CSV table of C-alpha atoms and ligand atoms in Angstrom, one decimal:
chain,number,residue,atom,x,y,z
A,1,MET,CA,0.0,0.0,0.0
A,2,ASN,CA,1.1,3.6,-0.6
A,3,ASN,CA,2.4,5.8,2.2
A,4,LYS,CA,0.8,9.2,2.2
A,5,ALA,CA,3.1,11.6,3.9
A,6,LYS,CA,1.2,13.7,6.3
A,7,LEU,CA,1.8,16.6,8.6
A,8,ILE,CA,0.5,15.6,12.0
A,9,ILE,CA,-0.2,18.1,14.8
A,10,PHE,CA,-0.2,16.7,18.3
A,11,THR,CA,-1.3,19.2,20.9
A,12,GLY,CA,-2.4,19.0,24.5
A,13,PRO,CA,-2.0,20.8,27.8
A,14,SER,CA,1.3,20.6,29.7
A,15,GLY,CA,1.4,17.6,32.0
A,16,VAL,CA,-1.1,15.5,30.0
A,17,GLY,CA,1.6,13.0,29.1
A,18,LYS,CA,2.4,13.8,25.5
A,19,GLY,CA,6.1,12.9,25.9
A,20,THR,CA,5.4,9.5,27.4
A,21,ILE,CA,2.8,8.7,24.7
A,22,LEU,CA,5.2,9.8,21.9
A,23,ALA,CA,8.2,7.9,23.3
A,24,ASP,CA,6.1,4.7,23.1
A,25,PHE,CA,4.5,5.6,19.8
A,26,PHE,CA,7.9,6.1,18.0
A,27,LYS,CA,9.1,2.7,19.4
A,28,ARG,CA,6.1,1.0,17.9
A,29,VAL,CA,5.9,2.5,14.4
A,30,ASP,CA,8.0,2.3,11.3
A,31,ASN,CA,10.4,5.0,10.2
A,32,ASN,CA,8.0,6.6,7.7
A,33,ILE,CA,7.2,9.1,10.4
A,34,VAL,CA,9.6,11.5,12.1
A,35,TYR,CA,9.4,13.8,15.1
A,36,SER,CA,10.1,17.5,14.5
A,37,ILE,CA,12.6,18.7,17.0
A,38,SER,CA,11.6,22.2,18.0
A,39,ASN,CA,13.7,25.2,18.9
A,40,THR,CA,13.1,26.7,22.3
A,41,THR,CA,14.5,29.5,24.5
A,42,ARG,CA,13.7,27.6,27.8
A,43,ASN,CA,16.4,26.0,29.8
A,44,PRO,CA,17.0,22.3,29.4
A,45,ARG,CA,15.5,20.1,32.2
A,46,ASP,CA,17.6,17.4,33.8
A,47,GLY,CA,18.2,14.7,31.3
A,48,GLU,CA,17.2,16.7,28.2
A,49,ILE,CA,19.7,16.7,25.4
A,50,ASN,CA,20.3,19.5,22.9
A,51,GLY,CA,19.4,18.3,19.4
A,52,MET,CA,17.3,15.4,20.7
A,53,HIS,CA,14.5,16.9,22.8
A,54,TYR,CA,14.9,20.4,21.6
A,55,PHE,CA,17.4,22.8,20.0
A,56,PHE,CA,18.0,25.0,23.0
A,57,VAL,CA,18.8,28.5,21.7
A,58,SER,CA,19.1,32.0,23.2
A,59,LYS,CA,16.4,34.6,22.8
A,60,ASN,CA,18.6,36.5,20.3
A,61,GLU,CA,19.2,33.4,18.2
A,62,PHE,CA,15.4,32.7,18.2
A,63,GLU,CA,14.5,36.3,17.2
A,64,LYS,CA,17.1,36.1,14.4
A,65,MET,CA,15.4,32.9,13.1
A,66,ILE,CA,12.0,34.7,13.2
A,67,LYS,CA,13.5,37.5,11.0
A,68,GLU,CA,14.9,35.0,8.7
A,69,ASP,CA,11.4,33.4,8.3
A,70,SER,CA,12.8,30.0,9.5
A,71,PHE,CA,9.6,29.0,11.3
A,72,LEU,CA,6.5,27.2,10.1
A,73,GLU,CA,5.0,28.4,13.3
A,74,TYR,CA,6.2,29.8,16.6
A,75,ALA,CA,4.7,30.9,19.9
A,76,GLN,CA,5.4,32.4,23.2
A,77,TYR,CA,4.4,30.0,25.9
A,78,SER,CA,5.0,30.5,29.7
A,79,ASP,CA,7.6,33.2,29.1
A,80,ASN,CA,9.6,31.3,26.4
A,81,TYR,CA,9.6,31.0,22.7
A,82,TYR,CA,9.0,27.7,20.9
A,83,GLY,CA,9.1,27.2,17.2
A,84,THR,CA,9.0,24.6,14.4
A,85,ASN,CA,11.7,24.6,11.8
A,86,LYS,CA,10.0,25.0,8.4
A,87,LYS,CA,12.9,23.7,6.3
A,88,PHE,CA,13.0,20.4,8.2
A,89,VAL,CA,9.3,19.8,7.8
A,90,ASP,CA,9.3,20.5,4.1
A,91,GLU,CA,12.3,18.4,3.4
A,92,LYS,CA,10.8,15.4,5.2
A,93,ILE,CA,7.4,15.7,3.6
A,94,ASN,CA,9.2,15.9,0.2
A,95,GLU,CA,11.1,12.7,1.0
A,96,GLY,CA,7.7,11.0,1.6
A,97,LYS,CA,7.9,10.9,5.4
A,98,SER,CA,5.2,12.0,7.7
A,99,VAL,CA,6.2,14.6,10.3
A,100,LEU,CA,4.7,14.9,13.8
A,101,LEU,CA,4.7,18.3,15.5
A,102,GLU,CA,4.3,18.3,19.2
A,103,ILE,CA,3.2,21.9,19.7
A,104,GLU,CA,1.0,24.0,21.9
A,105,LEU,CA,-2.3,25.5,20.9
A,106,GLN,CA,-1.3,28.9,19.4
A,107,GLY,CA,1.2,27.2,17.1
A,108,ALA,CA,-1.3,24.5,16.2
A,109,LEU,CA,-3.8,27.1,15.1
A,110,GLN,CA,-1.1,28.8,12.9
A,111,VAL,CA,-0.3,25.5,11.2
A,112,MET,CA,-4.0,24.7,10.6
A,113,GLU,CA,-4.2,28.0,8.7
A,114,LYS,CA,-1.1,27.5,6.6
A,115,ARG,CA,-1.4,23.7,6.0
A,116,PRO,CA,-5.1,22.9,6.0
A,117,ASP,CA,-4.3,19.3,5.0
A,118,ALA,CA,-2.6,18.7,8.3
A,119,VAL,CA,-4.1,16.0,10.6
A,120,THR,CA,-4.8,17.5,14.0
A,121,ILE,CA,-4.9,15.5,17.2
A,122,PHE,CA,-5.7,16.9,20.7
A,123,ILE,CA,-4.7,14.9,23.8
A,124,LYS,CA,-6.7,15.6,26.9
A,125,PRO,CA,-6.6,14.5,30.5
A,126,PRO,CA,-9.4,12.5,32.1
A,127,ASN,CA,-10.2,15.7,34.1
A,128,PHE,CA,-8.6,19.0,35.2
A,129,LYS,CA,-7.7,17.8,38.7
A,130,GLU,CA,-5.8,14.8,37.3
A,131,LEU,CA,-3.9,17.2,35.0
A,132,GLU,CA,-2.8,19.3,37.9
A,133,LYS,CA,-1.8,16.2,39.8
A,134,ARG,CA,0.4,15.0,36.9
A,135,LEU,CA,1.9,18.4,36.3
A,136,ARG,CA,2.8,18.9,39.9
A,137,GLY,CA,4.0,15.2,40.2
A,138,ARG,CA,6.8,15.6,37.7
A,139,HIS,CA,8.5,18.2,39.9
A,140,SER,CA,10.1,19.9,36.9
A,141,GLU,CA,8.6,23.4,37.3
A,142,ASP,CA,8.4,26.0,40.0
A,143,GLU,CA,5.0,27.1,41.4
A,144,GLU,CA,4.8,30.2,39.2
A,145,THR,CA,5.5,28.2,36.1
A,146,ILE,CA,2.9,25.5,37.1
A,147,LEU,CA,0.2,28.2,37.6
A,148,LYS,CA,1.0,29.7,34.1
A,149,ARG,CA,0.8,26.2,32.5
A,150,LEU,CA,-2.5,25.5,34.2
A,151,GLU,CA,-3.9,28.8,33.0
A,152,ALA,CA,-2.8,27.9,29.4
A,153,ALA,CA,-4.3,24.4,29.9
A,154,LYS,CA,-7.7,25.9,30.5
A,155,ILE,CA,-7.6,27.8,27.2
A,156,GLU,CA,-6.2,24.8,25.4
A,157,LEU,CA,-9.0,22.4,26.7
A,158,THR,CA,-11.7,24.8,25.4
A,159,ASN,CA,-10.2,24.6,21.9
A,160,ALA,CA,-10.1,20.8,21.7
A,161,ASN,CA,-13.1,20.8,19.4
A,162,LYS,CA,-11.0,22.5,16.6
A,163,PHE,CA,-9.0,19.3,16.2
A,164,HIS,CA,-9.9,16.3,14.0
A,165,TYR,CA,-9.3,13.8,16.7
A,166,THR,CA,-9.3,13.9,20.5
A,167,ILE,CA,-7.6,11.2,22.5
A,168,GLU,CA,-8.1,10.9,26.3
A,169,ASN,CA,-5.0,9.9,28.1
A,170,ASP,CA,-6.6,7.7,30.7
A,171,THR,CA,-4.0,5.0,30.4
A,172,VAL,CA,-0.9,5.4,28.3
A,173,ASP,CA,-1.3,2.1,26.4
A,174,LYS,CA,-4.8,2.9,25.3
A,175,ALA,CA,-3.8,6.4,24.2
A,176,VAL,CA,-0.8,5.0,22.2
A,177,ASP,CA,-3.0,2.4,20.5
A,178,GLU,CA,-5.4,5.1,19.5
A,179,LEU,CA,-2.6,7.3,18.1
A,180,ILE,CA,-1.3,4.4,16.1
A,181,ARG,CA,-4.7,3.6,14.7
A,182,ILE,CA,-5.1,7.2,13.6
A,183,TYR,CA,-1.6,7.3,12.1
A,184,HIS,CA,-2.3,4.2,10.0
A,185,LYS,CA,-5.7,5.3,8.9
A,186,GLU,CA,-4.4,8.7,7.8
A,187,THR,CA,-1.3,7.5,6.1
A,188,ASN,CA,-2.8,4.5,4.5
A,189,LEU,CA,-0.3,2.0,5.8
B,1,LIG,P1,7.8,22.1,27.5
B,1,LIG,O1,8.4,23.3,28.0
B,1,LIG,O2,6.9,21.4,28.5
B,1,LIG,O3,8.7,21.2,26.8
B,1,LIG,O4,6.8,22.5,26.3
B,1,LIG,C1,5.8,23.5,26.6
B,1,LIG,C2,4.7,23.5,25.5
B,1,LIG,O5,5.3,23.9,24.3
B,1,LIG,C3,4.2,22.0,25.2
B,1,LIG,O6,2.8,22.1,25.1
B,1,LIG,C4,4.8,21.7,23.9
B,1,LIG,O7,4.0,20.8,23.2
B,1,LIG,C5,4.9,23.0,23.3
B,1,LIG,N1,5.9,23.1,22.2
B,1,LIG,C6,7.0,22.4,22.0
B,1,LIG,N2,7.7,22.7,20.9
B,1,LIG,C7,6.9,23.6,20.3
B,1,LIG,C8,7.0,24.4,19.0
B,1,LIG,O8,7.9,24.2,18.2
B,1,LIG,N3,6.0,25.2,18.8
B,1,LIG,C9,5.0,25.5,19.6
B,1,LIG,N4,4.0,26.4,19.3
B,1,LIG,N5,4.8,24.8,20.8
B,1,LIG,C10,5.8,23.9,21.1
């Protein structure tokens, strides 16, 4: 069967478990889909590797990339910039690979405008209390950052209906199964 290269947007509030789901997803699928490594101005967390989790850049470098029109989309989120490298996405799609963008809502809305053929997936928590519990439980942010992320989460959750698919992250295994099902359906594999 033919492989249709698709741009896939994967969005959901901070703490919902996107990273865990994607780590499992990429172990279980073929190499016809690649993860787009974003640029960010936030500091690396313990264990995060430059060029693997993100390209960690300074604010100046990021703003230079904005001027050079390097981004398919970018957004300010919780006091930092995050952006998707346009050249990488276009190259991979031209090679026949699907590309998965793990991005927050503002960026997702920009890509929906520019690339209306993108497949859009929103991942939501079972409920808001559980989200807060997960976000606090990972101990990677200070209180101020947690509160900013929870505020952003409220807005993100009210926009879930703008996405083609919604997956509830109740258990990781079920969420990954669902993501794989959508991926195969959309890329015809
Ligand atoms: P974190 O700081 O937790 O790694 O990411 C914060 C939020 O930014 C997450 O919702 C994540 O999906 C999103 N994000 C990561 N990379 C990008 C990007 O390139 N563009 C946009 N718009 N959001 C991103």
